[in-house]
GROMACS .gro file of C-alpha atoms in nm:
model
  388
    1UNK     CA    1   0.000   0.000   0.000
    2UNK     CA    2   0.137   0.339  -0.094
    3UNK     CA    3   0.148   0.636   0.143
    4UNK     CA    4  -0.126   0.808  -0.056
    5UNK     CA    5  -0.349   0.500  -0.042
    6UNK     CA    6  -0.279   0.474   0.330
    7UNK     CA    7  -0.399   0.829   0.382
    8UNK     CA    8  -0.713   0.772   0.176
    9UNK     CA    9  -0.824   0.458   0.364
   10UNK     CA   10  -0.756   0.571   0.721
   11UNK     CA   11  -1.064   0.570   0.940
   12UNK     CA   12  -1.155   0.827   1.200
   13UNK     CA   13  -1.001   0.625   1.480
   14UNK     CA   14  -0.685   0.528   1.294
   15UNK     CA   15  -0.354   0.657   1.427
   16UNK     CA   16  -0.210   0.951   1.235
   17UNK     CA   17   0.136   0.891   1.086
   18UNK     CA   18   0.398   1.154   1.157
   19UNK     CA   19   0.440   1.424   0.888
   20UNK     CA   20   0.754   1.256   0.753
   21UNK     CA   21   0.532   0.982   0.608
   22UNK     CA   22   0.333   1.216   0.391
   23UNK     CA   23   0.416   1.252   0.021
   24UNK     CA   24   0.647   1.543  -0.053
   25UNK     CA   25   0.482   1.609  -0.388
   26UNK     CA   26   0.221   1.474  -0.628
   27UNK     CA   27   0.406   1.225  -0.852
   28UNK     CA   28   0.168   1.248  -1.149
   29UNK     CA   29   0.310   1.570  -1.306
   30UNK     CA   30   0.662   1.432  -1.278
   31UNK     CA   31   0.598   1.117  -1.479
   32UNK     CA   32   0.704   1.106  -1.846
   33UNK     CA   33   0.455   1.045  -2.124
   34UNK     CA   34   0.397   0.687  -2.233
   35UNK     CA   35   0.548   0.754  -2.577
   36UNK     CA   36   0.859   0.957  -2.666
   37UNK     CA   37   0.785   1.315  -2.762
   38UNK     CA   38   0.810   1.371  -3.137
   39UNK     CA   39   0.771   1.666  -3.374
   40UNK     CA   40   0.906   1.562  -3.715
   41UNK     CA   41   0.653   1.351  -3.900
   42UNK     CA   42   0.364   1.487  -3.695
   43UNK     CA   43   0.123   1.779  -3.737
   44UNK     CA   44   0.333   1.977  -3.490
   45UNK     CA   45   0.615   1.995  -3.745
   46UNK     CA   46   0.424   2.259  -3.940
   47UNK     CA   47   0.487   2.504  -3.656
   48UNK     CA   48   0.864   2.444  -3.649
   49UNK     CA   49   1.067   2.758  -3.723
   50UNK     CA   50   1.222   2.732  -4.073
   51UNK     CA   51   1.547   2.893  -3.963
   52UNK     CA   52   1.577   2.650  -3.673
   53UNK     CA   53   1.514   2.358  -3.907
   54UNK     CA   54   1.787   2.475  -4.145
   55UNK     CA   55   2.036   2.530  -3.865
   56UNK     CA   56   1.965   2.193  -3.705
   57UNK     CA   57   2.007   2.026  -4.043
   58UNK     CA   58   2.339   2.199  -4.113
   59UNK     CA   59   2.475   2.111  -3.768
   60UNK     CA   60   2.360   1.749  -3.785
   61UNK     CA   61   2.514   1.698  -4.131
   62UNK     CA   62   2.834   1.863  -4.010
   63UNK     CA   63   2.827   1.636  -3.706
   64UNK     CA   64   2.790   1.325  -3.919
   65UNK     CA   65   3.095   1.423  -4.125
   66UNK     CA   66   3.287   1.505  -3.806
   67UNK     CA   67   3.213   1.158  -3.671
   68UNK     CA   68   3.322   0.992  -3.994
   69UNK     CA   69   3.648   1.190  -4.008
   70UNK     CA   70   3.733   1.126  -3.644
   71UNK     CA   71   3.670   0.754  -3.693
   72UNK     CA   72   3.899   0.754  -3.997
   73UNK     CA   73   4.171   0.925  -3.792
   74UNK     CA   74   4.173   0.632  -3.548
   75UNK     CA   75   4.236   0.392  -3.836
   76UNK     CA   76   4.525   0.612  -3.950
   77UNK     CA   77   4.684   0.611  -3.605
   78UNK     CA   78   4.619   0.982  -3.548
   79UNK     CA   79   4.372   0.919  -3.265
   80UNK     CA   80   4.414   0.663  -2.989
   81UNK     CA   81   4.040   0.606  -2.961
   82UNK     CA   82   3.715   0.764  -3.073
   83UNK     CA   83   3.365   0.700  -2.935
   84UNK     CA   84   3.141   0.787  -3.228
   85UNK     CA   85   2.800   0.953  -3.201
   86UNK     CA   86   2.689   0.856  -3.552
   87UNK     CA   87   2.312   0.823  -3.527
   88UNK     CA   88   2.299   1.039  -3.215
   89UNK     CA   89   2.382   1.372  -3.379
   90UNK     CA   90   2.035   1.521  -3.322
   91UNK     CA   91   2.062   1.492  -2.944
   92UNK     CA   92   2.422   1.617  -2.943
   93UNK     CA   93   2.347   1.924  -3.152
   94UNK     CA   94   2.024   2.009  -2.970
   95UNK     CA   95   2.205   2.000  -2.636
   96UNK     CA   96   2.453   2.260  -2.756
   97UNK     CA   97   2.197   2.487  -2.919
   98UNK     CA   98   1.960   2.488  -2.622
   99UNK     CA   99   2.217   2.664  -2.403
  100UNK     CA  100   2.296   3.032  -2.375
  101UNK     CA  101   2.657   3.149  -2.392
  102UNK     CA  102   2.672   3.195  -2.014
  103UNK     CA  103   2.558   2.838  -1.944
  104UNK     CA  104   2.781   2.536  -1.888
  105UNK     CA  105   2.796   2.203  -2.072
  106UNK     CA  106   2.915   1.894  -1.886
  107UNK     CA  107   2.987   1.627  -2.152
  108UNK     CA  108   3.083   1.263  -2.126
  109UNK     CA  109   3.368   1.115  -2.330
  110UNK     CA  110   3.123   1.043  -2.616
  111UNK     CA  111   2.999   1.401  -2.641
  112UNK     CA  112   3.278   1.567  -2.839
  113UNK     CA  113   3.021   1.658  -3.105
  114UNK     CA  114   2.813   1.852  -2.852
  115UNK     CA  115   3.125   2.046  -2.759
  116UNK     CA  116   3.202   2.118  -3.125
  117UNK     CA  117   2.843   2.227  -3.190
  118UNK     CA  118   2.880   2.466  -2.897
  119UNK     CA  119   3.173   2.630  -3.075
  120UNK     CA  120   3.479   2.436  -2.962
  121UNK     CA  121   3.748   2.384  -3.227
  122UNK     CA  122   3.723   2.021  -3.353
  123UNK     CA  123   4.097   1.971  -3.305
  124UNK     CA  124   4.077   2.084  -2.942
  125UNK     CA  125   3.781   1.852  -2.886
  126UNK     CA  126   3.991   1.554  -2.997
  127UNK     CA  127   4.315   1.641  -2.819
  128UNK     CA  128   4.228   1.437  -2.508
  129UNK     CA  129   4.143   1.133  -2.721
  130UNK     CA  130   4.473   1.176  -2.900
  131UNK     CA  131   4.657   1.157  -2.569
  132UNK     CA  132   4.837   1.487  -2.621
  133UNK     CA  133   4.722   1.698  -2.330
  134UNK     CA  134   4.496   1.705  -2.025
  135UNK     CA  135   4.179   1.838  -2.185
  136UNK     CA  136   4.276   2.019  -2.503
  137UNK     CA  137   4.086   2.338  -2.425
  138UNK     CA  138   4.024   2.591  -2.149
  139UNK     CA  139   3.696   2.492  -1.979
  140UNK     CA  140   3.639   2.841  -1.842
  141UNK     CA  141   3.679   3.005  -2.181
  142UNK     CA  142   3.429   2.780  -2.354
  143UNK     CA  143   3.207   2.697  -2.053
  144UNK     CA  144   3.252   2.331  -2.137
  145UNK     CA  145   3.372   2.104  -1.857
  146UNK     CA  146   3.648   1.853  -1.940
  147UNK     CA  147   3.528   1.549  -2.133
  148UNK     CA  148   3.458   1.289  -1.864
  149UNK     CA  149   3.587   0.938  -1.930
  150UNK     CA  150   3.484   0.791  -1.591
  151UNK     CA  151   3.112   0.727  -1.617
  152UNK     CA  152   2.880   0.988  -1.465
  153UNK     CA  153   3.143   1.161  -1.251
  154UNK     CA  154   3.068   1.490  -1.429
  155UNK     CA  155   2.707   1.490  -1.305
  156UNK     CA  156   2.775   1.587  -0.940
  157UNK     CA  157   3.015   1.852  -1.072
  158UNK     CA  158   2.735   1.997  -1.286
  159UNK     CA  159   2.503   2.007  -0.984
  160UNK     CA  160   2.769   2.176  -0.773
  161UNK     CA  161   2.837   2.443  -1.033
  162UNK     CA  162   2.467   2.509  -1.089
  163UNK     CA  163   2.396   2.531  -0.716
  164UNK     CA  164   2.692   2.762  -0.662
  165UNK     CA  165   2.581   2.985  -0.949
  166UNK     CA  166   2.236   3.020  -0.797
  167UNK     CA  167   2.381   3.104  -0.454
  168UNK     CA  168   2.591   3.376  -0.618
  169UNK     CA  169   2.291   3.511  -0.807
  170UNK     CA  170   2.433   3.416  -1.148
  171UNK     CA  171   2.179   3.339  -1.421
  172UNK     CA  172   2.347   3.014  -1.523
  173UNK     CA  173   2.219   2.666  -1.614
  174UNK     CA  174   2.429   2.349  -1.632
  175UNK     CA  175   2.343   2.078  -1.883
  176UNK     CA  176   2.494   1.740  -1.797
  177UNK     CA  177   2.511   1.463  -2.055
  178UNK     CA  178   2.540   1.092  -1.981
  179UNK     CA  179   2.474   0.760  -2.153
  180UNK     CA  180   2.234   0.490  -2.047
  181UNK     CA  181   2.522   0.297  -1.893
  182UNK     CA  182   2.609   0.594  -1.675
  183UNK     CA  183   2.267   0.580  -1.507
  184UNK     CA  184   2.380   0.261  -1.330
  185UNK     CA  185   2.659   0.451  -1.153
  186UNK     CA  186   2.629   0.587  -0.800
  187UNK     CA  187   2.734   0.933  -0.919
  188UNK     CA  188   2.415   0.952  -1.127
  189UNK     CA  189   2.192   0.887  -0.827
  190UNK     CA  190   2.382   1.123  -0.598
  191UNK     CA  191   2.367   1.402  -0.855
  192UNK     CA  192   1.994   1.354  -0.912
  193UNK     CA  193   1.918   1.359  -0.541
  194UNK     CA  194   2.126   1.666  -0.463
  195UNK     CA  195   1.989   1.851  -0.766
  196UNK     CA  196   1.629   1.788  -0.665
  197UNK     CA  197   1.677   1.867  -0.296
  198UNK     CA  198   1.861   2.190  -0.376
  199UNK     CA  199   1.637   2.268  -0.675
  200UNK     CA  200   1.957   2.334  -0.867
  201UNK     CA  201   1.933   2.485  -1.219
  202UNK     CA  202   2.063   2.174  -1.395
  203UNK     CA  203   1.931   1.959  -1.682
  204UNK     CA  204   2.027   1.592  -1.709
  205UNK     CA  205   2.029   1.452  -2.063
  206UNK     CA  206   2.051   1.073  -2.088
  207UNK     CA  207   2.125   0.947  -2.439
  208UNK     CA  208   1.983   0.597  -2.435
  209UNK     CA  209   2.158   0.448  -2.737
  210UNK     CA  210   2.067   0.090  -2.655
  211UNK     CA  211   2.393  -0.043  -2.515
  212UNK     CA  212   2.647   0.024  -2.244
  213UNK     CA  213   2.932  -0.108  -2.459
  214UNK     CA  214   2.774  -0.454  -2.512
  215UNK     CA  215   2.523  -0.457  -2.225
  216UNK     CA  216   2.163  -0.391  -2.337
  217UNK     CA  217   1.940  -0.165  -2.132
  218UNK     CA  218   1.721  -0.455  -2.016
  219UNK     CA  219   2.018  -0.592  -1.821
  220UNK     CA  220   2.071  -0.259  -1.643
  221UNK     CA  221   1.726  -0.160  -1.527
  222UNK     CA  222   1.372  -0.292  -1.489
  223UNK     CA  223   1.223   0.059  -1.486
  224UNK     CA  224   0.959   0.144  -1.749
  225UNK     CA  225   1.207   0.397  -1.887
  226UNK     CA  226   1.510   0.582  -1.759
  227UNK     CA  227   1.296   0.897  -1.756
  228UNK     CA  228   1.074   0.730  -1.493
  229UNK     CA  229   1.364   0.742  -1.250
  230UNK     CA  230   1.307   1.117  -1.217
  231UNK     CA  231   0.996   1.080  -1.003
  232UNK     CA  232   1.192   0.898  -0.734
  233UNK     CA  233   1.397   1.210  -0.680
  234UNK     CA  234   1.118   1.464  -0.716
  235UNK     CA  235   1.189   1.611  -1.058
  236UNK     CA  236   1.008   1.588  -1.394
  237UNK     CA  237   1.107   1.315  -1.638
  238UNK     CA  238   1.074   1.363  -2.014
  239UNK     CA  239   1.093   1.092  -2.278
  240UNK     CA  240   1.194   1.215  -2.624
  241UNK     CA  241   1.269   1.074  -2.967
  242UNK     CA  242   1.642   1.134  -2.964
  243UNK     CA  243   1.667   1.124  -3.344
  244UNK     CA  244   1.413   1.403  -3.381
  245UNK     CA  245   1.630   1.715  -3.366
  246UNK     CA  246   1.333   1.951  -3.337
  247UNK     CA  247   1.173   1.755  -3.053
  248UNK     CA  248   1.507   1.739  -2.873
  249UNK     CA  249   1.562   2.113  -2.910
  250UNK     CA  250   1.209   2.186  -2.790
  251UNK     CA  251   1.227   1.971  -2.476
  252UNK     CA  252   1.581   2.078  -2.386
  253UNK     CA  253   1.497   2.447  -2.432
  254UNK     CA  254   1.190   2.407  -2.209
  255UNK     CA  255   1.398   2.235  -1.941
  256UNK     CA  256   1.673   2.498  -1.956
  257UNK     CA  257   1.416   2.779  -1.933
  258UNK     CA  258   1.247   2.606  -1.641
  259UNK     CA  259   1.578   2.563  -1.458
  260UNK     CA  260   1.679   2.925  -1.520
  261UNK     CA  261   1.346   3.042  -1.382
  262UNK     CA  262   1.391   2.859  -1.053
  263UNK     CA  263   1.186   2.551  -1.143
  264UNK     CA  264   1.463   2.306  -1.058
  265UNK     CA  265   1.614   2.015  -1.248
  266UNK     CA  266   1.472   1.793  -1.523
  267UNK     CA  267   1.574   1.444  -1.636
  268UNK     CA  268   1.543   1.392  -2.012
  269UNK     CA  269   1.583   1.054  -2.178
  270UNK     CA  270   1.659   1.064  -2.550
  271UNK     CA  271   1.576   0.736  -2.726
  272UNK     CA  272   1.842   0.701  -2.994
  273UNK     CA  273   2.084   0.444  -3.134
  274UNK     CA  274   2.459   0.411  -3.172
  275UNK     CA  275   2.508   0.319  -3.536
  276UNK     CA  276   2.881   0.261  -3.503
  277UNK     CA  277   3.063   0.042  -3.255
  278UNK     CA  278   3.123   0.159  -2.897
  279UNK     CA  279   3.470   0.273  -3.003
  280UNK     CA  280   3.718   0.168  -3.271
  281UNK     CA  281   3.832  -0.106  -3.029
  282UNK     CA  282   3.485  -0.267  -3.015
  283UNK     CA  283   3.332  -0.541  -3.230
  284UNK     CA  284   2.960  -0.459  -3.224
  285UNK     CA  285   2.869  -0.765  -3.435
  286UNK     CA  286   2.923  -0.981  -3.126
  287UNK     CA  287   2.618  -0.841  -2.948
  288UNK     CA  288   2.380  -0.698  -3.213
  289UNK     CA  289   2.264  -0.790  -3.560
  290UNK     CA  290   2.305  -0.603  -3.887
  291UNK     CA  291   1.926  -0.617  -3.928
  292UNK     CA  292   1.882  -0.422  -3.604
  293UNK     CA  293   2.121  -0.152  -3.722
  294UNK     CA  294   1.947  -0.128  -4.060
  295UNK     CA  295   1.612  -0.080  -3.890
  296UNK     CA  296   1.748   0.226  -3.714
  297UNK     CA  297   1.898   0.362  -4.037
  298UNK     CA  298   1.541   0.425  -4.154
  299UNK     CA  299   1.504   0.659  -3.856
  300UNK     CA  300   1.827   0.848  -3.925
  301UNK     CA  301   1.818   1.204  -3.783
  302UNK     CA  302   1.947   1.346  -4.113
  303UNK     CA  303   1.675   1.174  -4.315
  304UNK     CA  304   1.405   1.301  -4.078
  305UNK     CA  305   1.521   1.660  -4.120
  306UNK     CA  306   1.570   1.632  -4.496
  307UNK     CA  307   1.217   1.496  -4.536
  308UNK     CA  308   1.066   1.786  -4.342
  309UNK     CA  309   1.274   2.051  -4.516
  310UNK     CA  310   1.208   1.925  -4.866
  311UNK     CA  311   0.836   1.865  -4.810
  312UNK     CA  312   0.797   2.223  -4.689
  313UNK     CA  313   1.009   2.359  -4.973
  314UNK     CA  314   1.266   2.498  -4.731
  315UNK     CA  315   1.564   2.340  -4.905
  316UNK     CA  316   1.649   2.192  -5.244
  317UNK     CA  317   1.926   1.965  -5.367
  318UNK     CA  318   2.159   2.260  -5.420
  319UNK     CA  319   2.099   2.375  -5.065
  320UNK     CA  320   2.169   2.029  -4.925
  321UNK     CA  321   2.486   2.004  -5.133
  322UNK     CA  322   2.603   2.339  -4.995
  323UNK     CA  323   2.558   2.203  -4.643
  324UNK     CA  324   2.753   1.889  -4.733
  325UNK     CA  325   3.030   2.097  -4.893
  326UNK     CA  326   3.063   2.306  -4.578
  327UNK     CA  327   3.088   1.988  -4.371
  328UNK     CA  328   3.356   1.856  -4.605
  329UNK     CA  329   3.563   2.172  -4.562
  330UNK     CA  330   3.546   2.125  -4.185
  331UNK     CA  331   3.659   1.764  -4.221
  332UNK     CA  332   3.948   1.862  -4.449
  333UNK     CA  333   4.070   2.123  -4.200
  334UNK     CA  334   4.042   1.871  -3.917
  335UNK     CA  335   4.231   1.609  -4.116
  336UNK     CA  336   4.509   1.851  -4.205
  337UNK     CA  337   4.553   1.968  -3.846
  338UNK     CA  338   4.550   1.616  -3.700
  339UNK     CA  339   4.806   1.495  -3.954
  340UNK     CA  340   5.064   1.733  -3.810
  341UNK     CA  341   5.281   1.592  -3.533
  342UNK     CA  342   5.229   1.798  -3.217
  343UNK     CA  343   5.516   1.954  -3.024
  344UNK     CA  344   5.471   1.839  -2.666
  345UNK     CA  345   5.632   1.961  -2.345
  346UNK     CA  346   5.646   1.692  -2.073
  347UNK     CA  347   5.630   1.966  -1.807
  348UNK     CA  348   5.273   2.037  -1.916
  349UNK     CA  349   5.182   1.733  -1.710
  350UNK     CA  350   5.189   1.960  -1.406
  351UNK     CA  351   4.997   2.258  -1.539
  352UNK     CA  352   4.626   2.306  -1.476
  353UNK     CA  353   4.608   2.016  -1.231
  354UNK     CA  354   4.540   2.227  -0.920
  355UNK     CA  355   4.460   2.595  -0.885
  356UNK     CA  356   4.763   2.607  -0.652
  357UNK     CA  357   5.030   2.345  -0.696
  358UNK     CA  358   5.067   2.105  -0.404
  359UNK     CA  359   5.405   2.030  -0.251
  360UNK     CA  360   5.391   1.678  -0.394
  361UNK     CA  361   5.325   1.814  -0.742
  362UNK     CA  362   5.615   2.059  -0.715
  363UNK     CA  363   5.841   1.776  -0.600
  364UNK     CA  364   5.738   1.555  -0.892
  365UNK     CA  365   5.782   1.842  -1.137
  366UNK     CA  366   6.133   1.910  -1.005
  367UNK     CA  367   6.223   1.543  -1.036
  368UNK     CA  368   6.105   1.526  -1.399
  369UNK     CA  369   6.280   1.854  -1.483
  370UNK     CA  370   6.607   1.717  -1.346
  371UNK     CA  371   6.568   1.397  -1.548
  372UNK     CA  372   6.497   1.590  -1.867
  373UNK     CA  373   6.799   1.817  -1.811
  374UNK     CA  374   7.022   1.514  -1.747
  375UNK     CA  375   6.901   1.349  -2.067
  376UNK     CA  376   6.964   1.670  -2.263
  377UNK     CA  377   7.317   1.701  -2.123
  378UNK     CA  378   7.389   1.336  -2.201
  379UNK     CA  379   7.262   1.382  -2.555
  380UNK     CA  380   7.479   1.691  -2.608
  381UNK     CA  381   7.783   1.509  -2.474
  382UNK     CA  382   7.722   1.217  -2.705
  383UNK     CA  383   7.696   1.448  -3.005
  384UNK     CA  384   8.017   1.632  -2.913
  385UNK     CA  385   8.207   1.307  -2.866
  386UNK     CA  386   8.091   1.175  -3.201
  387UNK     CA  387   8.215   1.490  -3.379
  388UNK     CA  388   8.579   1.470  -3.253
   0.00000   0.00000   0.00000
């Protein structure tokens, strides 16, 4: 029997539970809809802003080419690893476009495209995955937190930043991105609970792409959907077609506006699909069929946008080719930059680790500096001896 049922069936002489037993809030408004929210392919698409449609299309096509080029770079040995978002571009792009410049994005390791769509240089977005530097960009400059490889650890950070911003009176929202696998981590639950209790201006975007590496969602949770988890924490849950760029932008914008206005956090689940393998080191054929992948290709986010744009006469073949040409120029510039060998300074290992260097870090830096100087002296001596 639920607490609400208990209250409804109590008789006049029944003992009254203490206030702590009473529901904190009505759960009904927090529950997600039974079906994912969609716009493209429905009557609601007629109200979609033409300029927004064109921009979403251009960004999604650019994102697809970015994914393809980054994947190719791994095969050429220019990237150590790349977790592709091919098939998920609509959710990635919508996340970036829903934010204002003053807001913060907290991406996972798979969300390099979201960072690029927010304005980060593609080369800087891939520097971490190349193994060249700590992050590859200044988080404060771009308002993009470092790409998080440990699952879900960026979520409590997003809550902390959002809560601190509100305490300071700053009009800032944090958008934290995570995969379906990350929702099984303790950090996810801690972040959700703190965000709801503090009513922090943060939006959680879960990209449910079907698999946590090779583990299907059914082996992670028995919940009706990941969006249903929101009600347990006291925040709204939204279920969205993650391949519908317009629906994603609409729901994310609503959640960001709600958070900025003091309405608290929202959990959004985007139903999408990872068309490529988990990374270049993964063999996806071991846990899913080609037929399953082909089924999702019919629901490709690019095809959905192209159908809407062409049916409304908002773009023609020349316009689509111009978008593809622009994406190709981006890929060519990325390829050229990544094919250049970087000049690395080992002492950069100690920069931007702490705001103020610890004594241990200074000691380690001094030790490495001494080793590098000794190697340089030995190399010079060897060269001088060989020349006599």
